[in-house]
Amino acid sequence: MKVKMNLKTKMLVYILTATSIIYALALGYVSFKLNNLAFDNAKKLTQTYAREYANYTKADLNVDMNTARALAQAAMGYKNINSKDRKNIHLDMIKHLIEENPNFLSTWFNWQLKYIWPNYKKEDGRLRLTYYRHGGEIILKEEIIDTIPGFTKGAYYDILAQKRDYVMDPYYFTYAEGEEQILETSVATPIMDGGVAVGCAGIDLPLQRFQDLIKTIQPIEGSYAFLIAYNGQYVAHYHEENIGKMLSEFSDFNPQILVDIQSG
């Protein structure tokens, strides 16, 4: 009888042990699947947010680019304007534009002198007309620059050569000596005349507006968003001290994240 009891006890122990192991394995498997499912859902949600706000950012910049295009197109009739009145008319155009758009830092025209000054005999040189904000006021700045032969470096000359719309990489700039520099970008488009780029029209835009947006994005608890320019520079970041830094400065960054977002 004792032997039978011991046998039953042992069998019960074996059954309970096996059941416990199976239960533990099943519970671990279910937990693993649930964790994977939660991760996949979080990843899809993050990708959805990324696409949504990327499209919003693109649309926002497209509005400004369309404004620059309209400015350039309006300037294409420069030959039909008396040369004495031309500059004042162009100044009125960019002044009105910055007055009506408080989010613009500056509005400007650049003209190759050889196309707008009949008696100008040099190949190089340009007129830059700029209205910019300073201390709550809108100030005019007129400059004749790049008159040195062969001076063809910089974004302006890239626009002339490529004859296409241009969105500049983020850069720090100040419009008055001693002022704090602003992280900004510029949208510009060439002024065309018979297939020749004779100048360009552009707008300077502060990037702080994207920072204000990025700080509100939190798809899941503990997450945060950031905005990276095409050149790999942080335009906006939840941790503001990272703004303006390059992506390559962070050794712990996983580029697969960007690949997943772009291909998702």
PDB file of C-alpha atoms in Angstrom:
ATOM      1  CA  MET A   1       0.000   0.000   0.000  1.00  0.00           C
ATOM      2  CA  LYS A   2       2.853   2.280   0.905  1.00  0.00           C
ATOM      3  CA  VAL A   3       4.566   1.491  -2.359  1.00  0.00           C
ATOM      4  CA  LYS A   4       1.394   2.385  -4.294  1.00  0.00           C
ATOM      5  CA  MET A   5       1.101   5.687  -2.422  1.00  0.00           C
ATOM      6  CA  ASN A   6       4.711   6.561  -3.176  1.00  0.00           C
ATOM      7  CA  LEU A   7       4.164   5.696  -6.826  1.00  0.00           C
ATOM      8  CA  LYS A   8       1.034   7.852  -6.981  1.00  0.00           C
ATOM      9  CA  THR A   9       2.863  10.670  -5.245  1.00  0.00           C
ATOM     10  CA  LYS A  10       5.781  10.463  -7.637  1.00  0.00           C
ATOM     11  CA  MET A  11       3.471  10.384 -10.626  1.00  0.00           C
ATOM     12  CA  LEU A  12       1.581  13.379  -9.266  1.00  0.00           C
ATOM     13  CA  VAL A  13       4.840  15.232  -8.756  1.00  0.00           C
ATOM     14  CA  TYR A  14       5.956  14.401 -12.295  1.00  0.00           C
ATOM     15  CA  ILE A  15       2.596  15.488 -13.745  1.00  0.00           C
ATOM     16  CA  LEU A  16       2.566  18.721 -11.759  1.00  0.00           C
ATOM     17  CA  THR A  17       6.169  19.429 -12.692  1.00  0.00           C
ATOM     18  CA  ALA A  18       5.537  18.788 -16.370  1.00  0.00           C
ATOM     19  CA  THR A  19       2.371  20.869 -16.234  1.00  0.00           C
ATOM     20  CA  SER A  20       4.215  23.715 -14.544  1.00  0.00           C
ATOM     21  CA  ILE A  21       6.968  23.632 -17.167  1.00  0.00           C
ATOM     22  CA  ILE A  22       4.436  23.609 -20.017  1.00  0.00           C
ATOM     23  CA  TYR A  23       2.486  26.415 -18.379  1.00  0.00           C
ATOM     24  CA  ALA A  24       5.648  28.461 -17.893  1.00  0.00           C
ATOM     25  CA  LEU A  25       6.696  27.897 -21.487  1.00  0.00           C
ATOM     26  CA  ALA A  26       3.243  28.783 -22.750  1.00  0.00           C
ATOM     27  CA  LEU A  27       3.118  31.891 -20.580  1.00  0.00           C
ATOM     28  CA  GLY A  28       6.601  32.913 -21.757  1.00  0.00           C
ATOM     29  CA  TYR A  29       5.612  32.340 -25.383  1.00  0.00           C
ATOM     30  CA  VAL A  30       2.425  34.372 -25.004  1.00  0.00           C
ATOM     31  CA  SER A  31       4.339  37.167 -23.257  1.00  0.00           C
ATOM     32  CA  PHE A  32       6.953  37.122 -26.005  1.00  0.00           C
ATOM     33  CA  LYS A  33       4.272  37.332 -28.703  1.00  0.00           C
ATOM     34  CA  LEU A  34       2.460  40.097 -26.855  1.00  0.00           C
ATOM     35  CA  ASN A  35       5.711  42.054 -26.468  1.00  0.00           C
ATOM     36  CA  ASN A  36       6.432  41.629 -30.162  1.00  0.00           C
ATOM     37  CA  LEU A  37       2.893  42.669 -31.006  1.00  0.00           C
ATOM     38  CA  ALA A  38       3.150  45.721 -28.758  1.00  0.00           C
ATOM     39  CA  PHE A  39       6.498  46.623 -30.344  1.00  0.00           C
ATOM     40  CA  ASP A  40       5.094  46.219 -33.860  1.00  0.00           C
ATOM     41  CA  ASN A  41       2.077  48.343 -32.977  1.00  0.00           C
ATOM     42  CA  ALA A  42       4.301  51.018 -31.425  1.00  0.00           C
ATOM     43  CA  LYS A  43       6.530  50.947 -34.507  1.00  0.00           C
ATOM     44  CA  LYS A  44       3.553  51.316 -36.869  1.00  0.00           C
ATOM     45  CA  LEU A  45       2.164  54.148 -34.764  1.00  0.00           C
ATOM     46  CA  THR A  46       5.525  55.915 -34.806  1.00  0.00           C
ATOM     47  CA  GLN A  47       5.787  55.517 -38.580  1.00  0.00           C
ATOM     48  CA  THR A  48       2.285  56.927 -38.977  1.00  0.00           C
ATOM     49  CA  TYR A  49       3.191  59.957 -36.891  1.00  0.00           C
ATOM     50  CA  ALA A  50       6.462  60.386 -38.795  1.00  0.00           C
ATOM     51  CA  ARG A  51       4.743  60.346 -42.182  1.00  0.00           C
ATOM     52  CA  GLU A  52       1.966  62.633 -40.997  1.00  0.00           C
ATOM     53  CA  TYR A  53       4.269  65.318 -39.647  1.00  0.00           C
ATOM     54  CA  ALA A  54       6.767  64.911 -42.489  1.00  0.00           C
ATOM     55  CA  ASN A  55       3.938  65.657 -44.911  1.00  0.00           C
ATOM     56  CA  TYR A  56       2.877  68.604 -42.779  1.00  0.00           C
ATOM     57  CA  THR A  57       6.419  70.008 -42.798  1.00  0.00           C
ATOM     58  CA  LYS A  58       6.717  69.493 -46.537  1.00  0.00           C
ATOM     59  CA  ALA A  59       3.377  71.202 -47.170  1.00  0.00           C
ATOM     60  CA  ASP A  60       4.400  74.108 -44.946  1.00  0.00           C
ATOM     61  CA  LEU A  61       7.616  74.652 -46.890  1.00  0.00           C
ATOM     62  CA  ASN A  62       5.781  74.231 -50.191  1.00  0.00           C
ATOM     63  CA  VAL A  63       3.588  77.212 -49.327  1.00  0.00           C
ATOM     64  CA  ASP A  64       6.685  79.354 -48.837  1.00  0.00           C
ATOM     65  CA  MET A  65       8.297  77.985 -51.991  1.00  0.00           C
ATOM     66  CA  ASN A  66       5.180  78.818 -53.987  1.00  0.00           C
ATOM     67  CA  THR A  67       5.397  82.369 -52.645  1.00  0.00           C
ATOM     68  CA  ALA A  68       9.009  82.609 -53.806  1.00  0.00           C
ATOM     69  CA  ARG A  69       7.993  81.268 -57.226  1.00  0.00           C
ATOM     70  CA  ALA A  70       5.259  83.884 -57.522  1.00  0.00           C
ATOM     71  CA  LEU A  71       7.773  86.588 -56.606  1.00  0.00           C
ATOM     72  CA  ALA A  72      10.211  85.392 -59.269  1.00  0.00           C
ATOM     73  CA  GLN A  73       7.498  85.144 -61.893  1.00  0.00           C
ATOM     74  CA  ALA A  74       6.336  88.683 -61.163  1.00  0.00           C
ATOM     75  CA  ALA A  75       9.925  89.865 -61.629  1.00  0.00           C
ATOM     76  CA  MET A  76      10.279  88.229 -65.050  1.00  0.00           C
ATOM     77  CA  GLY A  77       8.750  91.276 -66.692  1.00  0.00           C
ATOM     78  CA  TYR A  78      11.665  93.445 -65.567  1.00  0.00           C
ATOM     79  CA  LYS A  79      12.520  94.453 -69.138  1.00  0.00           C
ATOM     80  CA  ASN A  80       9.099  96.028 -69.540  1.00  0.00           C
ATOM     81  CA  ILE A  81       9.744  98.386 -66.636  1.00  0.00           C
ATOM     82  CA  ASN A  82      11.622 101.647 -67.088  1.00  0.00           C
ATOM     83  CA  SER A  83      15.131 101.146 -65.693  1.00  0.00           C
ATOM     84  CA  LYS A  84      14.729 104.214 -63.452  1.00  0.00           C
ATOM     85  CA  ASP A  85      11.594 102.804 -61.816  1.00  0.00           C
ATOM     86  CA  ARG A  86      12.574  99.151 -61.794  1.00  0.00           C
ATOM     87  CA  LYS A  87      14.410  99.033 -58.463  1.00  0.00           C
ATOM     88  CA  ASN A  88      11.668 100.872 -56.586  1.00  0.00           C
ATOM     89  CA  ILE A  89       9.012  98.547 -57.969  1.00  0.00           C
ATOM     90  CA  HIS A  90      11.006  95.493 -56.952  1.00  0.00           C
ATOM     91  CA  LEU A  91      11.586  96.980 -53.501  1.00  0.00           C
ATOM     92  CA  ASP A  92       7.857  97.539 -53.096  1.00  0.00           C
ATOM     93  CA  MET A  93       7.225  93.902 -53.992  1.00  0.00           C
ATOM     94  CA  ILE A  94       9.514  92.396 -51.359  1.00  0.00           C
ATOM     95  CA  LYS A  95       8.565  94.980 -48.727  1.00  0.00           C
ATOM     96  CA  HIS A  96       4.885  94.226 -49.122  1.00  0.00           C
ATOM     97  CA  LEU A  97       5.631  90.500 -48.908  1.00  0.00           C
ATOM     98  CA  ILE A  98       7.488  90.695 -45.593  1.00  0.00           C
ATOM     99  CA  GLU A  99       4.921  93.104 -44.142  1.00  0.00           C
ATOM    100  CA  GLU A 100       2.097  90.671 -44.885  1.00  0.00           C
ATOM    101  CA  ASN A 101       3.953  87.589 -43.604  1.00  0.00           C
ATOM    102  CA  PRO A 102       5.171  87.986 -40.017  1.00  0.00           C
ATOM    103  CA  ASN A 103       6.795  84.537 -40.123  1.00  0.00           C
ATOM    104  CA  PHE A 104       9.302  85.691 -42.786  1.00  0.00           C
ATOM    105  CA  LEU A 105      12.694  86.817 -41.540  1.00  0.00           C
ATOM    106  CA  SER A 106      13.591  88.499 -44.810  1.00  0.00           C
ATOM    107  CA  THR A 107      12.579  88.771 -48.450  1.00  0.00           C
ATOM    108  CA  TRP A 108      15.031  89.494 -51.229  1.00  0.00           C
ATOM    109  CA  PHE A 109      15.972  89.822 -54.867  1.00  0.00           C
ATOM    110  CA  ASN A 110      19.375  89.141 -56.393  1.00  0.00           C
ATOM    111  CA  TRP A 111      20.106  90.409 -59.885  1.00  0.00           C
ATOM    112  CA  GLN A 112      23.087  89.927 -62.143  1.00  0.00           C
ATOM    113  CA  LEU A 113      24.148  93.500 -62.924  1.00  0.00           C
ATOM    114  CA  LYS A 114      24.943  92.778 -66.547  1.00  0.00           C
ATOM    115  CA  TYR A 115      21.264  92.066 -67.218  1.00  0.00           C
ATOM    116  CA  ILE A 116      19.687  95.042 -65.435  1.00  0.00           C
ATOM    117  CA  TRP A 117      22.241  97.805 -65.986  1.00  0.00           C
ATOM    118  CA  PRO A 118      22.601  98.521 -69.735  1.00  0.00           C
ATOM    119  CA  ASN A 119      25.936 100.283 -69.314  1.00  0.00           C
ATOM    120  CA  TYR A 120      27.499  97.649 -67.033  1.00  0.00           C
ATOM    121  CA  LYS A 121      30.314  95.999 -68.972  1.00  0.00           C
ATOM    122  CA  LYS A 122      31.647  93.463 -66.450  1.00  0.00           C
ATOM    123  CA  GLU A 123      30.688  89.818 -66.470  1.00  0.00           C
ATOM    124  CA  ASP A 124      30.543  89.546 -62.674  1.00  0.00           C
ATOM    125  CA  GLY A 125      28.653  91.456 -60.016  1.00  0.00           C
ATOM    126  CA  ARG A 126      25.168  91.381 -58.566  1.00  0.00           C
ATOM    127  CA  LEU A 127      22.674  93.659 -56.871  1.00  0.00           C
ATOM    128  CA  ARG A 128      21.158  92.297 -53.666  1.00  0.00           C
ATOM    129  CA  LEU A 129      17.991  93.943 -52.367  1.00  0.00           C
ATOM    130  CA  THR A 130      16.847  92.751 -48.943  1.00  0.00           C
ATOM    131  CA  TYR A 131      14.167  93.659 -46.449  1.00  0.00           C
ATOM    132  CA  TYR A 132      14.725  92.075 -43.040  1.00  0.00           C
ATOM    133  CA  ARG A 133      13.321  92.252 -39.515  1.00  0.00           C
ATOM    134  CA  HIS A 134      15.293  93.928 -36.767  1.00  0.00           C
ATOM    135  CA  GLY A 135      14.068  95.097 -33.373  1.00  0.00           C
ATOM    136  CA  GLY A 136      10.448  95.048 -34.441  1.00  0.00           C
ATOM    137  CA  GLU A 137      11.176  97.080 -37.578  1.00  0.00           C
ATOM    138  CA  ILE A 138      11.531  96.177 -41.245  1.00  0.00           C
ATOM    139  CA  ILE A 139      14.813  97.459 -42.640  1.00  0.00           C
ATOM    140  CA  LEU A 140      16.107  97.777 -46.196  1.00  0.00           C
ATOM    141  CA  LYS A 141      19.602  96.720 -47.199  1.00  0.00           C
ATOM    142  CA  GLU A 142      21.035  97.334 -50.683  1.00  0.00           C
ATOM    143  CA  GLU A 143      24.351  95.817 -51.729  1.00  0.00           C
ATOM    144  CA  ILE A 144      26.475  95.490 -54.837  1.00  0.00           C
ATOM    145  CA  ILE A 145      28.622  92.403 -54.310  1.00  0.00           C
ATOM    146  CA  ASP A 146      30.675  89.721 -56.049  1.00  0.00           C
ATOM    147  CA  THR A 147      32.222  92.087 -58.576  1.00  0.00           C
ATOM    148  CA  ILE A 148      35.525  90.193 -58.412  1.00  0.00           C
ATOM    149  CA  PRO A 149      36.004  88.192 -61.637  1.00  0.00           C
ATOM    150  CA  GLY A 150      35.325  84.497 -61.235  1.00  0.00           C
ATOM    151  CA  PHE A 151      33.458  84.787 -57.938  1.00  0.00           C
ATOM    152  CA  THR A 152      30.890  82.034 -58.502  1.00  0.00           C
ATOM    153  CA  LYS A 153      30.739  80.111 -55.213  1.00  0.00           C
ATOM    154  CA  GLY A 154      27.697  79.735 -52.990  1.00  0.00           C
ATOM    155  CA  ALA A 155      24.012  78.853 -53.070  1.00  0.00           C
ATOM    156  CA  TYR A 156      23.107  81.829 -55.247  1.00  0.00           C
ATOM    157  CA  TYR A 157      25.358  80.656 -58.071  1.00  0.00           C
ATOM    158  CA  ASP A 158      24.111  77.087 -57.657  1.00  0.00           C
ATOM    159  CA  ILE A 159      20.594  78.389 -58.294  1.00  0.00           C
ATOM    160  CA  LEU A 160      21.728  80.227 -61.435  1.00  0.00           C
ATOM    161  CA  ALA A 161      23.588  77.192 -62.740  1.00  0.00           C
ATOM    162  CA  GLN A 162      20.917  74.605 -61.969  1.00  0.00           C
ATOM    163  CA  LYS A 163      17.959  76.839 -62.869  1.00  0.00           C
ATOM    164  CA  ARG A 164      15.659  75.218 -60.334  1.00  0.00           C
ATOM    165  CA  ASP A 165      13.998  75.828 -56.990  1.00  0.00           C
ATOM    166  CA  TYR A 166      16.309  75.655 -54.017  1.00  0.00           C
ATOM    167  CA  VAL A 167      15.832  74.915 -50.306  1.00  0.00           C
ATOM    168  CA  MET A 168      19.026  75.672 -48.417  1.00  0.00           C
ATOM    169  CA  ASP A 169      20.452  73.500 -45.672  1.00  0.00           C
ATOM    170  CA  PRO A 170      19.850  74.962 -42.186  1.00  0.00           C
ATOM    171  CA  TYR A 171      22.328  77.672 -41.232  1.00  0.00           C
ATOM    172  CA  TYR A 172      22.864  80.181 -38.438  1.00  0.00           C
ATOM    173  CA  PHE A 173      22.634  83.821 -39.456  1.00  0.00           C
ATOM    174  CA  THR A 174      22.241  87.279 -37.986  1.00  0.00           C
ATOM    175  CA  TYR A 175      21.033  90.374 -39.840  1.00  0.00           C
ATOM    176  CA  ALA A 176      22.708  92.871 -37.521  1.00  0.00           C
ATOM    177  CA  GLU A 177      26.106  92.800 -35.848  1.00  0.00           C
ATOM    178  CA  GLY A 178      25.930  91.807 -32.197  1.00  0.00           C
ATOM    179  CA  GLU A 179      22.567  90.062 -32.467  1.00  0.00           C
ATOM    180  CA  GLU A 180      22.080  86.415 -31.570  1.00  0.00           C
ATOM    181  CA  GLN A 181      22.242  84.150 -34.607  1.00  0.00           C
ATOM    182  CA  ILE A 182      19.057  82.464 -35.779  1.00  0.00           C
ATOM    183  CA  LEU A 183      18.792  78.940 -37.165  1.00  0.00           C
ATOM    184  CA  GLU A 184      17.036  79.400 -40.474  1.00  0.00           C
ATOM    185  CA  THR A 185      16.653  78.202 -44.012  1.00  0.00           C
ATOM    186  CA  SER A 186      15.949  79.936 -47.309  1.00  0.00           C
ATOM    187  CA  VAL A 187      13.709  79.046 -50.206  1.00  0.00           C
ATOM    188  CA  ALA A 188      14.643  80.562 -53.547  1.00  0.00           C
ATOM    189  CA  THR A 189      13.827  80.264 -57.215  1.00  0.00           C
ATOM    190  CA  PRO A 190      15.575  81.664 -60.295  1.00  0.00           C
ATOM    191  CA  ILE A 191      14.298  84.595 -62.336  1.00  0.00           C
ATOM    192  CA  MET A 192      14.370  83.362 -65.917  1.00  0.00           C
ATOM    193  CA  ASP A 193      14.611  85.295 -69.162  1.00  0.00           C
ATOM    194  CA  GLY A 194      14.648  83.238 -72.345  1.00  0.00           C
ATOM    195  CA  GLY A 195      16.250  80.237 -70.685  1.00  0.00           C
ATOM    196  CA  VAL A 196      18.856  82.366 -68.878  1.00  0.00           C
ATOM    197  CA  ALA A 197      18.825  82.797 -65.104  1.00  0.00           C
ATOM    198  CA  VAL A 198      19.276  86.556 -64.589  1.00  0.00           C
ATOM    199  CA  GLY A 199      18.812  86.512 -60.819  1.00  0.00           C
ATOM    200  CA  CYS A 200      16.690  84.921 -58.117  1.00  0.00           C
ATOM    201  CA  ALA A 201      13.999  85.686 -55.582  1.00  0.00           C
ATOM    202  CA  GLY A 202      13.976  84.255 -52.097  1.00  0.00           C
ATOM    203  CA  ILE A 203      12.653  84.201 -48.555  1.00  0.00           C
ATOM    204  CA  ASP A 204      14.461  83.516 -45.278  1.00  0.00           C
ATOM    205  CA  LEU A 205      12.487  81.429 -42.802  1.00  0.00           C
ATOM    206  CA  PRO A 206      13.052  80.727 -39.089  1.00  0.00           C
ATOM    207  CA  LEU A 207      13.172  77.053 -38.135  1.00  0.00           C
ATOM    208  CA  GLN A 208      11.875  77.645 -34.617  1.00  0.00           C
ATOM    209  CA  ARG A 209       8.331  77.007 -35.854  1.00  0.00           C
ATOM    210  CA  PHE A 210       9.216  73.360 -36.411  1.00  0.00           C
ATOM    211  CA  GLN A 211      10.708  73.119 -32.930  1.00  0.00           C
ATOM    212  CA  ASP A 212       7.418  74.297 -31.430  1.00  0.00           C
ATOM    213  CA  LEU A 213       5.649  71.533 -33.355  1.00  0.00           C
ATOM    214  CA  ILE A 214       8.138  68.749 -32.649  1.00  0.00           C
ATOM    215  CA  LYS A 215       7.916  69.248 -28.879  1.00  0.00           C
ATOM    216  CA  THR A 216       4.223  68.308 -28.972  1.00  0.00           C
ATOM    217  CA  ILE A 217       4.752  64.951 -30.712  1.00  0.00           C
ATOM    218  CA  GLN A 218       4.800  61.928 -28.391  1.00  0.00           C
ATOM    219  CA  PRO A 219       3.242  58.872 -30.092  1.00  0.00           C
ATOM    220  CA  ILE A 220       3.892  56.601 -27.088  1.00  0.00           C
ATOM    221  CA  GLU A 221       4.854  57.319 -23.505  1.00  0.00           C
ATOM    222  CA  GLY A 222       8.546  58.050 -23.103  1.00  0.00           C
ATOM    223  CA  SER A 223       9.099  58.679 -26.807  1.00  0.00           C
ATOM    224  CA  TYR A 224      10.045  61.944 -28.500  1.00  0.00           C
ATOM    225  CA  ALA A 225      10.386  63.308 -32.009  1.00  0.00           C
ATOM    226  CA  PHE A 226      13.063  65.143 -33.953  1.00  0.00           C
ATOM    227  CA  LEU A 227      13.361  66.678 -37.390  1.00  0.00           C
ATOM    228  CA  ILE A 228      16.461  66.153 -39.531  1.00  0.00           C
ATOM    229  CA  ALA A 229      17.424  68.171 -42.594  1.00  0.00           C
ATOM    230  CA  TYR A 230      18.631  66.529 -45.782  1.00  0.00           C
ATOM    231  CA  ASN A 231      22.252  67.193 -44.795  1.00  0.00           C
ATOM    232  CA  GLY A 232      21.835  65.285 -41.515  1.00  0.00           C
ATOM    233  CA  GLN A 233      21.467  68.319 -39.263  1.00  0.00           C
ATOM    234  CA  TYR A 234      18.945  68.445 -36.437  1.00  0.00           C
ATOM    235  CA  VAL A 235      16.412  71.173 -37.232  1.00  0.00           C
ATOM    236  CA  ALA A 236      14.193  70.426 -34.237  1.00  0.00           C
ATOM    237  CA  HIS A 237      14.616  68.099 -31.284  1.00  0.00           C
ATOM    238  CA  TYR A 238      12.847  67.322 -28.013  1.00  0.00           C
ATOM    239  CA  HIS A 239      16.179  68.004 -26.320  1.00  0.00           C
ATOM    240  CA  GLU A 240      16.827  71.543 -27.539  1.00  0.00           C
ATOM    241  CA  GLU A 241      20.572  71.373 -26.912  1.00  0.00           C
ATOM    242  CA  ASN A 242      20.799  69.022 -29.917  1.00  0.00           C
ATOM    243  CA  ILE A 243      19.365  71.555 -32.380  1.00  0.00           C
ATOM    244  CA  GLY A 244      21.927  72.509 -35.006  1.00  0.00           C
ATOM    245  CA  LYS A 245      24.100  69.456 -34.337  1.00  0.00           C
ATOM    246  CA  MET A 246      24.814  66.834 -36.951  1.00  0.00           C
ATOM    247  CA  LEU A 247      23.391  63.342 -36.830  1.00  0.00           C
ATOM    248  CA  SER A 248      26.906  61.924 -37.219  1.00  0.00           C
ATOM    249  CA  GLU A 249      27.872  63.372 -33.828  1.00  0.00           C
ATOM    250  CA  PHE A 250      25.736  60.773 -32.047  1.00  0.00           C
ATOM    251  CA  SER A 251      27.426  57.371 -32.033  1.00  0.00           C
ATOM    252  CA  ASP A 252      24.395  55.605 -30.510  1.00  0.00           C
ATOM    253  CA  PHE A 253      22.040  56.567 -33.319  1.00  0.00           C
ATOM    254  CA  ASN A 254      20.635  53.655 -35.313  1.00  0.00           C
ATOM    255  CA  PRO A 255      20.209  54.587 -39.004  1.00  0.00           C
ATOM    256  CA  GLN A 256      17.777  51.664 -39.374  1.00  0.00           C
ATOM    257  CA  ILE A 257      15.196  53.855 -37.679  1.00  0.00           C
ATOM    258  CA  LEU A 258      15.285  56.305 -40.584  1.00  0.00           C
ATOM    259  CA  VAL A 259      15.172  53.461 -43.117  1.00  0.00           C
ATOM    260  CA  ASP A 260      12.126  51.977 -41.416  1.00  0.00           C
ATOM    261  CA  ILE A 261      10.328  55.314 -41.350  1.00  0.00           C
ATOM    262  CA  GLN A 262      11.102  56.092 -44.985  1.00  0.00           C
ATOM    263  CA  SER A 263      10.088  52.666 -46.241  1.00  0.00           C
ATOM    264  CA  GLY A 264       7.091  52.195 -43.934  1.00  0.00           C
TER     265      GLY A 264
END
